[in-house]
Amino acid sequence: MTDERFVEQLTQHWQRVAKRDRQRELTQPKPLGALVQTDRPYIAQASPLQKLNLYFPKNVNLNTEKLPTIIDIHGGGWMYGDCHLNDSYCLFLASQGYAVMAMSYRLLPQVGLKEMIEDVFASLHWLELFGSQKGFDLTRVLLVGDSAGGHLAGLTLCIQRSPKLQLLYGVEALDFDFDAAVIICGVMEPQKLALGNGIMSRAAKVQLKLLTRKNTAIANAAGFSQACRNIKLPPLMIIGSEEDSFWWQTRLFLRTLTANKLDFQTKLWRRSRGKHLGHVFNVTHWEWSESRETNFAMLNFFKQISASKHKK
């Protein structure tokens, strides 16, 4: 099959996912107690996929109160989604007393991984400049990513702490740092996608070509296991489920964290808890009891790490 045909099949796959997402959102309850400011450009002359959303709890005076910060990077196979994809999830997090930012970033096949990372860092530099004016406390920051967004979040952690990777990806380090990160059903090793099943695995070689754009140096740093070597990262929490179609990627990720002696804890759901707990279930179905348990565990993890940091 030609590369063009694989790209066409991937596009059709994500169009079907988008249709299912829209249908789900029509019947899904919305979180109460939060509001959103939408579609703020984070660079001059921004494209439609270079904008961000800000989420806040209701009834908070942001002129006098600074809230702990959560930054969310959406998934979608590097090919689908925008800053609205995780709206309900971000509204729920904000309703618990957090200032939340979610960004869009340009996607395959129009751009590669380098440009996606450039967009993520551009949105973070926007937050660096304007966040404190809007109620974000950038001394308490949690980075969250799900699926392919987990991959981008993992790379962002590594790049923030590596001048070599900053040069490779053409970005500047942030003035603020991340207290911790949460990776949800992360697809952390795009170079190993062919080991799995489904359209993304069948098209793995084409996706990797699109991500790396024949840049050997990028190809050698595209996977989290490649990027994280000899870098001390903040504490991580890994969320996963055995019913996730990418559970095998979560297992690879856990092995990488252990091999590199990185600080992490887990919230893993076993198959016995039910077949509905599939890929990124706690993001797409924030209202489920299992999702609430998972998301409160995530927030408690952040609170503990942040409290420990500020005691020092």
mmCIF file of C-alpha atoms in Angstrom:
data_model
loop_
_atom_site.group_PDB
_atom_site.id
_atom_site.type_symbol
_atom_site.label_atom_id
_atom_site.label_comp_id
_atom_site.label_asym_id
_atom_site.label_seq_id
_atom_site.Cartn_x
_atom_site.Cartn_y
_atom_site.Cartn_z
ATOM 1 C CA MET A 1 0.000 0.000 0.000
ATOM 2 C CA THR A 2 1.289 3.468 -0.846
ATOM 3 C CA ASP A 3 2.080 6.129 1.762
ATOM 4 C CA GLU A 4 -0.719 8.270 0.339
ATOM 5 C CA ARG A 5 -3.239 5.477 0.836
ATOM 6 C CA PHE A 6 -2.141 4.990 4.460
ATOM 7 C CA VAL A 7 -2.540 8.726 5.099
ATOM 8 C CA GLU A 8 -6.006 8.569 3.562
ATOM 9 C CA GLN A 9 -6.956 5.636 5.805
ATOM 10 C CA LEU A 10 -5.624 7.412 8.890
ATOM 11 C CA THR A 11 -7.584 10.531 7.968
ATOM 12 C CA GLN A 12 -10.770 8.503 7.557
ATOM 13 C CA HIS A 13 -10.129 6.773 10.908
ATOM 14 C CA TRP A 14 -9.838 10.090 12.743
ATOM 15 C CA GLN A 15 -12.921 11.429 10.978
ATOM 16 C CA ARG A 16 -14.857 8.473 12.400
ATOM 17 C CA VAL A 17 -13.390 9.161 15.856
ATOM 18 C CA ALA A 18 -14.434 12.816 15.550
ATOM 19 C CA LYS A 19 -18.003 11.782 14.693
ATOM 20 C CA ARG A 20 -18.152 9.473 17.740
ATOM 21 C CA ASP A 21 -16.764 12.239 19.951
ATOM 22 C CA ARG A 22 -19.435 14.674 18.759
ATOM 23 C CA GLN A 23 -22.171 12.113 19.394
ATOM 24 C CA ARG A 24 -20.831 11.408 22.890
ATOM 25 C CA GLU A 25 -20.677 15.104 23.744
ATOM 26 C CA LEU A 26 -24.352 15.582 22.797
ATOM 27 C CA THR A 27 -25.535 13.258 25.574
ATOM 28 C CA GLN A 28 -22.736 13.634 28.103
ATOM 29 C CA PRO A 29 -23.352 15.702 31.265
ATOM 30 C CA LYS A 30 -21.242 18.843 31.591
ATOM 31 C CA PRO A 31 -19.232 19.626 34.721
ATOM 32 C CA LEU A 32 -20.651 22.377 36.906
ATOM 33 C CA GLY A 33 -18.743 25.058 38.721
ATOM 34 C CA ALA A 34 -16.301 26.148 35.992
ATOM 35 C CA LEU A 35 -16.086 28.486 33.030
ATOM 36 C CA VAL A 36 -13.879 28.755 29.950
ATOM 37 C CA GLN A 37 -12.296 31.468 27.827
ATOM 38 C CA THR A 38 -11.847 30.041 24.342
ATOM 39 C CA ASP A 39 -9.642 30.312 21.281
ATOM 40 C CA ARG A 40 -6.965 32.756 22.386
ATOM 41 C CA PRO A 41 -4.104 32.931 19.849
ATOM 42 C CA TYR A 42 -0.725 32.242 21.420
ATOM 43 C CA ILE A 43 1.377 33.614 18.557
ATOM 44 C CA ALA A 44 0.982 36.483 16.120
ATOM 45 C CA GLN A 45 -0.823 35.542 12.906
ATOM 46 C CA ALA A 46 -1.949 32.280 14.479
ATOM 47 C CA SER A 47 -3.473 29.510 12.397
ATOM 48 C CA PRO A 48 -6.727 27.912 13.656
ATOM 49 C CA LEU A 49 -4.555 25.284 15.398
ATOM 50 C CA GLN A 50 -2.391 27.785 17.265
ATOM 51 C CA LYS A 51 -4.892 28.821 19.899
ATOM 52 C CA LEU A 52 -5.581 27.922 23.514
ATOM 53 C CA ASN A 53 -8.396 27.744 26.047
ATOM 54 C CA LEU A 54 -8.313 28.863 29.680
ATOM 55 C CA TYR A 55 -10.539 27.223 32.301
ATOM 56 C CA PHE A 56 -11.297 28.550 35.783
ATOM 57 C CA PRO A 57 -13.535 27.724 38.730
ATOM 58 C CA LYS A 58 -16.552 29.958 39.045
ATOM 59 C CA ASN A 59 -16.813 32.553 41.789
ATOM 60 C CA VAL A 60 -13.054 33.122 42.115
ATOM 61 C CA ASN A 61 -11.597 36.620 41.987
ATOM 62 C CA LEU A 62 -8.644 36.101 39.659
ATOM 63 C CA ASN A 63 -7.454 39.648 40.305
ATOM 64 C CA THR A 64 -6.586 38.756 43.879
ATOM 65 C CA GLU A 65 -6.207 34.972 43.884
ATOM 66 C CA LYS A 66 -3.671 32.812 42.044
ATOM 67 C CA LEU A 67 -4.637 29.193 41.428
ATOM 68 C CA PRO A 68 -2.409 26.146 40.956
ATOM 69 C CA THR A 69 -1.894 25.480 37.261
ATOM 70 C CA ILE A 70 -2.737 22.440 35.139
ATOM 71 C CA ILE A 71 -1.602 22.317 31.506
ATOM 72 C CA ASP A 72 -3.362 19.747 29.326
ATOM 73 C CA ILE A 73 -2.025 18.396 26.009
ATOM 74 C CA HIS A 74 -4.718 16.541 24.077
ATOM 75 C CA GLY A 75 -4.214 13.275 22.224
ATOM 76 C CA GLY A 76 -5.441 12.181 18.806
ATOM 77 C CA GLY A 77 -2.636 10.222 17.161
ATOM 78 C CA TRP A 78 -0.737 13.467 16.293
ATOM 79 C CA MET A 79 -3.406 13.869 13.589
ATOM 80 C CA TYR A 80 -6.665 14.870 15.286
ATOM 81 C CA GLY A 81 -8.024 17.219 17.920
ATOM 82 C CA ASP A 82 -7.676 20.753 19.194
ATOM 83 C CA CYS A 83 -7.935 22.741 22.419
ATOM 84 C CA HIS A 84 -11.668 21.887 22.649
ATOM 85 C CA LEU A 85 -11.230 18.120 22.496
ATOM 86 C CA ASN A 86 -10.935 17.681 26.283
ATOM 87 C CA ASP A 87 -13.357 20.484 27.228
ATOM 88 C CA SER A 88 -15.414 18.557 29.780
ATOM 89 C CA TYR A 89 -12.333 17.040 31.376
ATOM 90 C CA CYS A 90 -10.671 20.467 31.683
ATOM 91 C CA LEU A 91 -13.877 22.020 33.060
ATOM 92 C CA PHE A 92 -13.990 19.285 35.693
ATOM 93 C CA LEU A 93 -10.373 19.949 36.713
ATOM 94 C CA ALA A 94 -11.065 23.683 36.898
ATOM 95 C CA SER A 95 -14.165 23.067 39.031
ATOM 96 C CA GLN A 96 -11.863 21.526 41.652
ATOM 97 C CA GLY A 97 -10.000 24.800 42.160
ATOM 98 C CA TYR A 98 -7.410 24.884 39.367
ATOM 99 C CA ALA A 99 -6.531 27.235 36.534
ATOM 100 C CA VAL A 100 -6.284 25.037 33.435
ATOM 101 C CA MET A 101 -4.770 25.738 30.029
ATOM 102 C CA ALA A 102 -5.287 23.536 26.964
ATOM 103 C CA MET A 103 -3.634 24.273 23.628
ATOM 104 C CA SER A 104 -4.197 23.294 20.027
ATOM 105 C CA TYR A 105 -1.122 22.415 17.991
ATOM 106 C CA ARG A 106 -0.608 21.800 14.297
ATOM 107 C CA LEU A 107 -1.045 18.199 13.184
ATOM 108 C CA LEU A 108 0.040 15.505 10.758
ATOM 109 C CA PRO A 109 0.298 15.402 7.819
ATOM 110 C CA GLN A 110 0.717 19.177 7.463
ATOM 111 C CA VAL A 111 3.595 19.385 9.968
ATOM 112 C CA GLY A 112 5.955 17.053 11.795
ATOM 113 C CA LEU A 113 6.934 16.485 15.416
ATOM 114 C CA LYS A 114 9.324 19.451 15.519
ATOM 115 C CA GLU A 115 6.535 21.881 14.632
ATOM 116 C CA MET A 116 4.182 20.305 17.168
ATOM 117 C CA ILE A 117 6.788 20.808 19.891
ATOM 118 C CA GLU A 118 7.328 24.382 18.689
ATOM 119 C CA ASP A 119 3.597 25.016 19.103
ATOM 120 C CA VAL A 120 3.449 23.433 22.555
ATOM 121 C CA PHE A 121 6.363 25.590 23.741
ATOM 122 C CA ALA A 122 4.913 28.706 22.089
ATOM 123 C CA SER A 123 1.689 28.202 24.061
ATOM 124 C CA LEU A 124 3.690 27.680 27.258
ATOM 125 C CA HIS A 125 5.699 30.850 26.634
ATOM 126 C CA TRP A 126 2.361 32.679 26.201
ATOM 127 C CA LEU A 127 1.340 31.354 29.616
ATOM 128 C CA GLU A 128 4.718 32.429 30.992
ATOM 129 C CA LEU A 129 4.016 36.003 29.827
ATOM 130 C CA PHE A 130 0.311 36.340 30.632
ATOM 131 C CA GLY A 131 -0.643 33.543 33.010
ATOM 132 C CA SER A 132 -0.017 35.377 36.275
ATOM 133 C CA GLN A 133 -2.263 38.217 35.082
ATOM 134 C CA LYS A 134 -5.061 35.695 34.583
ATOM 135 C CA GLY A 135 -4.871 33.870 37.894
ATOM 136 C CA PHE A 136 -2.328 31.135 37.087
ATOM 137 C CA ASP A 137 0.215 30.380 39.823
ATOM 138 C CA LEU A 138 3.265 29.313 37.818
ATOM 139 C CA THR A 139 5.140 28.207 40.904
ATOM 140 C CA ARG A 140 2.705 25.260 41.114
ATOM 141 C CA VAL A 141 2.376 23.587 37.723
ATOM 142 C CA LEU A 142 1.167 20.131 36.667
ATOM 143 C CA LEU A 143 1.645 18.973 33.062
ATOM 144 C CA VAL A 144 -0.894 16.422 31.798
ATOM 145 C CA GLY A 145 -1.076 14.586 28.482
ATOM 146 C CA ASP A 146 -3.175 11.713 27.172
ATOM 147 C CA SER A 147 -2.359 9.227 24.383
ATOM 148 C CA ALA A 148 -0.244 11.033 21.748
ATOM 149 C CA GLY A 149 -0.567 14.103 23.976
ATOM 150 C CA GLY A 150 1.167 12.038 26.644
ATOM 151 C CA HIS A 151 4.041 11.555 24.216
ATOM 152 C CA LEU A 152 4.237 15.313 23.614
ATOM 153 C CA ALA A 153 4.050 15.971 27.356
ATOM 154 C CA GLY A 154 6.870 13.511 28.008
ATOM 155 C CA LEU A 155 9.045 15.133 25.347
ATOM 156 C CA THR A 156 8.207 18.570 26.764
ATOM 157 C CA LEU A 157 9.480 17.487 30.189
ATOM 158 C CA CYS A 158 12.732 16.246 28.666
ATOM 159 C CA ILE A 159 13.236 19.258 26.407
ATOM 160 C CA GLN A 160 12.639 21.698 29.270
ATOM 161 C CA ARG A 161 15.611 20.152 31.102
ATOM 162 C CA SER A 162 17.952 19.533 28.163
ATOM 163 C CA PRO A 163 19.759 22.335 26.258
ATOM 164 C CA LYS A 164 20.691 19.748 23.634
ATOM 165 C CA LEU A 165 17.042 18.872 22.983
ATOM 166 C CA GLN A 166 16.061 22.547 23.040
ATOM 167 C CA LEU A 167 18.529 23.152 20.219
ATOM 168 C CA LEU A 168 17.310 20.111 18.299
ATOM 169 C CA TYR A 169 13.643 21.108 18.493
ATOM 170 C CA GLY A 170 14.310 24.839 18.083
ATOM 171 C CA VAL A 171 12.687 26.004 21.329
ATOM 172 C CA GLU A 172 13.727 27.964 24.423
ATOM 173 C CA ALA A 173 13.386 26.695 27.992
ATOM 174 C CA LEU A 174 10.561 28.131 30.083
ATOM 175 C CA ASP A 175 11.152 30.468 33.001
ATOM 176 C CA PHE A 176 8.796 28.315 35.062
ATOM 177 C CA ASP A 177 9.172 24.581 35.621
ATOM 178 C CA PHE A 178 6.825 21.645 36.131
ATOM 179 C CA ASP A 179 6.316 20.320 39.645
ATOM 180 C CA ALA A 180 5.032 17.033 38.267
ATOM 181 C CA ALA A 181 3.446 15.378 35.250
ATOM 182 C CA VAL A 182 0.648 12.892 34.632
ATOM 183 C CA ILE A 183 0.693 10.684 31.548
ATOM 184 C CA ILE A 184 -2.638 9.038 30.678
ATOM 185 C CA CYS A 185 -2.537 5.964 28.404
ATOM 186 C CA GLY A 186 0.537 7.481 26.783
ATOM 187 C CA VAL A 187 1.669 6.406 23.327
ATOM 188 C CA MET A 188 5.258 7.222 24.217
ATOM 189 C CA GLU A 189 7.194 5.295 21.568
ATOM 190 C CA PRO A 190 6.017 6.157 18.028
ATOM 191 C CA GLN A 191 9.021 4.324 16.603
ATOM 192 C CA LYS A 192 7.589 1.080 18.053
ATOM 193 C CA LEU A 193 3.994 1.439 16.892
ATOM 194 C CA ALA A 194 4.394 -1.398 14.399
ATOM 195 C CA LEU A 195 4.474 -3.826 17.356
ATOM 196 C CA GLY A 196 0.771 -3.217 18.060
ATOM 197 C CA ASN A 197 -2.529 -3.702 16.269
ATOM 198 C CA GLY A 198 -4.919 -1.400 14.429
ATOM 199 C CA ILE A 199 -4.615 1.243 11.738
ATOM 200 C CA MET A 200 -1.957 3.243 13.611
ATOM 201 C CA SER A 201 0.258 0.179 13.789
ATOM 202 C CA ARG A 202 -0.328 -0.780 10.165
ATOM 203 C CA ALA A 203 0.597 2.758 9.143
ATOM 204 C CA ALA A 204 3.446 3.027 11.671
ATOM 205 C CA LYS A 205 6.228 3.544 9.115
ATOM 206 C CA VAL A 206 4.305 6.285 7.353
ATOM 207 C CA GLN A 207 3.467 8.027 10.625
ATOM 208 C CA LEU A 208 7.100 7.943 11.696
ATOM 209 C CA LYS A 209 8.138 9.428 8.345
ATOM 210 C CA LEU A 210 5.598 12.207 8.779
ATOM 211 C CA LEU A 211 6.670 12.857 12.359
ATOM 212 C CA THR A 212 10.410 12.976 11.706
ATOM 213 C CA ARG A 213 10.439 14.473 8.155
ATOM 214 C CA LYS A 214 13.635 12.535 7.327
ATOM 215 C CA ASN A 215 15.474 14.357 10.118
ATOM 216 C CA THR A 216 17.745 11.684 11.581
ATOM 217 C CA ALA A 217 18.425 13.642 14.757
ATOM 218 C CA ILE A 218 14.681 14.041 15.408
ATOM 219 C CA ALA A 219 14.148 10.352 14.627
ATOM 220 C CA ASN A 220 16.765 9.483 17.251
ATOM 221 C CA ALA A 221 14.974 11.582 19.886
ATOM 222 C CA ALA A 222 11.331 11.017 18.933
ATOM 223 C CA GLY A 223 10.549 8.343 21.523
ATOM 224 C CA PHE A 224 10.413 9.095 25.249
ATOM 225 C CA SER A 225 12.911 6.287 25.903
ATOM 226 C CA GLN A 226 15.357 8.022 23.562
ATOM 227 C CA ALA A 227 14.773 11.560 24.854
ATOM 228 C CA CYS A 228 14.853 10.903 28.613
ATOM 229 C CA ARG A 229 18.341 9.420 28.856
ATOM 230 C CA ASN A 230 20.474 11.047 31.560
ATOM 231 C CA ILE A 231 17.810 13.647 32.363
ATOM 232 C CA LYS A 232 16.391 14.039 35.866
ATOM 233 C CA LEU A 233 12.659 14.616 35.511
ATOM 234 C CA PRO A 234 10.038 15.734 38.042
ATOM 235 C CA PRO A 235 7.801 13.088 39.633
ATOM 236 C CA LEU A 236 5.367 11.399 37.279
ATOM 237 C CA MET A 237 2.058 9.621 37.676
ATOM 238 C CA ILE A 238 1.163 6.999 35.081
ATOM 239 C CA ILE A 239 -2.516 6.266 34.453
ATOM 240 C CA GLY A 240 -3.438 3.201 32.414
ATOM 241 C CA SER A 241 -5.865 0.363 31.929
ATOM 242 C CA GLU A 242 -5.430 -3.221 30.802
ATOM 243 C CA GLU A 243 -8.468 -2.735 28.542
ATOM 244 C CA ASP A 244 -6.658 0.062 26.730
ATOM 245 C CA SER A 245 -5.671 -0.908 23.173
ATOM 246 C CA PHE A 246 -2.337 0.797 23.906
ATOM 247 C CA TRP A 247 -1.757 -0.947 27.241
ATOM 248 C CA TRP A 248 1.402 -2.420 25.709
ATOM 249 C CA GLN A 249 2.753 1.113 25.267
ATOM 250 C CA THR A 250 2.034 1.831 28.945
ATOM 251 C CA ARG A 251 4.033 -1.264 29.883
ATOM 252 C CA LEU A 252 6.939 -0.115 27.708
ATOM 253 C CA PHE A 253 6.743 3.288 29.374
ATOM 254 C CA LEU A 254 6.862 1.806 32.869
ATOM 255 C CA ARG A 255 9.920 -0.241 31.931
ATOM 256 C CA THR A 256 11.623 2.893 30.587
ATOM 257 C CA LEU A 257 10.913 4.827 33.787
ATOM 258 C CA THR A 258 12.260 1.981 35.912
ATOM 259 C CA ALA A 259 15.375 1.511 33.767
ATOM 260 C CA ASN A 260 16.172 5.222 33.987
ATOM 261 C CA LYS A 261 15.492 5.332 37.743
ATOM 262 C CA LEU A 262 12.875 8.056 37.387
ATOM 263 C CA ASP A 263 10.448 8.911 40.193
ATOM 264 C CA PHE A 264 6.929 7.715 39.394
ATOM 265 C CA GLN A 265 3.751 6.251 40.796
ATOM 266 C CA THR A 266 0.825 4.589 39.072
ATOM 267 C CA LYS A 267 -2.945 4.383 38.887
ATOM 268 C CA LEU A 268 -3.569 1.256 36.814
ATOM 269 C CA TRP A 269 -6.943 -0.360 36.220
ATOM 270 C CA ARG A 270 -7.059 -4.132 35.852
ATOM 271 C CA ARG A 271 -9.143 -5.964 33.263
ATOM 272 C CA SER A 272 -11.412 -7.341 35.997
ATOM 273 C CA ARG A 273 -12.814 -3.830 36.595
ATOM 274 C CA GLY A 274 -14.646 -3.851 33.281
ATOM 275 C CA LYS A 275 -14.249 -3.684 29.523
ATOM 276 C CA HIS A 276 -15.495 -0.098 29.345
ATOM 277 C CA LEU A 277 -12.262 1.203 30.893
ATOM 278 C CA GLY A 278 -10.521 1.600 27.551
ATOM 279 C CA HIS A 279 -8.201 4.168 26.072
ATOM 280 C CA VAL A 280 -8.153 7.506 27.999
ATOM 281 C CA PHE A 281 -11.494 6.651 29.635
ATOM 282 C CA ASN A 282 -10.981 9.157 32.476
ATOM 283 C CA VAL A 283 -10.599 11.983 29.937
ATOM 284 C CA THR A 284 -13.441 11.104 27.561
ATOM 285 C CA HIS A 285 -15.844 10.074 30.354
ATOM 286 C CA TRP A 286 -15.021 12.379 33.250
ATOM 287 C CA GLU A 287 -18.412 11.573 34.817
ATOM 288 C CA TRP A 288 -17.831 7.829 35.434
ATOM 289 C CA SER A 289 -17.102 6.807 39.017
ATOM 290 C CA GLU A 290 -13.843 5.167 37.926
ATOM 291 C CA SER A 291 -12.844 8.344 36.118
ATOM 292 C CA ARG A 292 -13.585 10.499 39.143
ATOM 293 C CA GLU A 293 -11.553 8.166 41.334
ATOM 294 C CA THR A 294 -8.692 8.367 38.821
ATOM 295 C CA ASN A 295 -8.836 12.121 38.403
ATOM 296 C CA PHE A 296 -9.008 12.778 42.142
ATOM 297 C CA ALA A 297 -5.982 10.499 42.568
ATOM 298 C CA MET A 298 -4.198 12.634 39.982
ATOM 299 C CA LEU A 299 -5.096 15.869 41.767
ATOM 300 C CA ASN A 300 -4.046 14.450 45.144
ATOM 301 C CA PHE A 301 -0.711 13.451 43.601
ATOM 302 C CA PHE A 302 -0.227 17.043 42.430
ATOM 303 C CA LYS A 303 -1.199 18.448 45.842
ATOM 304 C CA GLN A 304 1.286 16.189 47.624
ATOM 305 C CA ILE A 305 4.157 17.016 45.267
ATOM 306 C CA SER A 306 3.394 20.737 45.371
ATOM 307 C CA ALA A 307 3.094 20.778 49.168
ATOM 308 C CA SER A 308 6.401 18.939 49.524
ATOM 309 C CA LYS A 309 8.123 21.373 47.163
ATOM 310 C CA HIS A 310 6.861 24.466 48.985
ATOM 311 C CA LYS A 311 7.935 23.122 52.390
ATOM 312 C CA LYS A 312 11.573 23.174 51.278
#
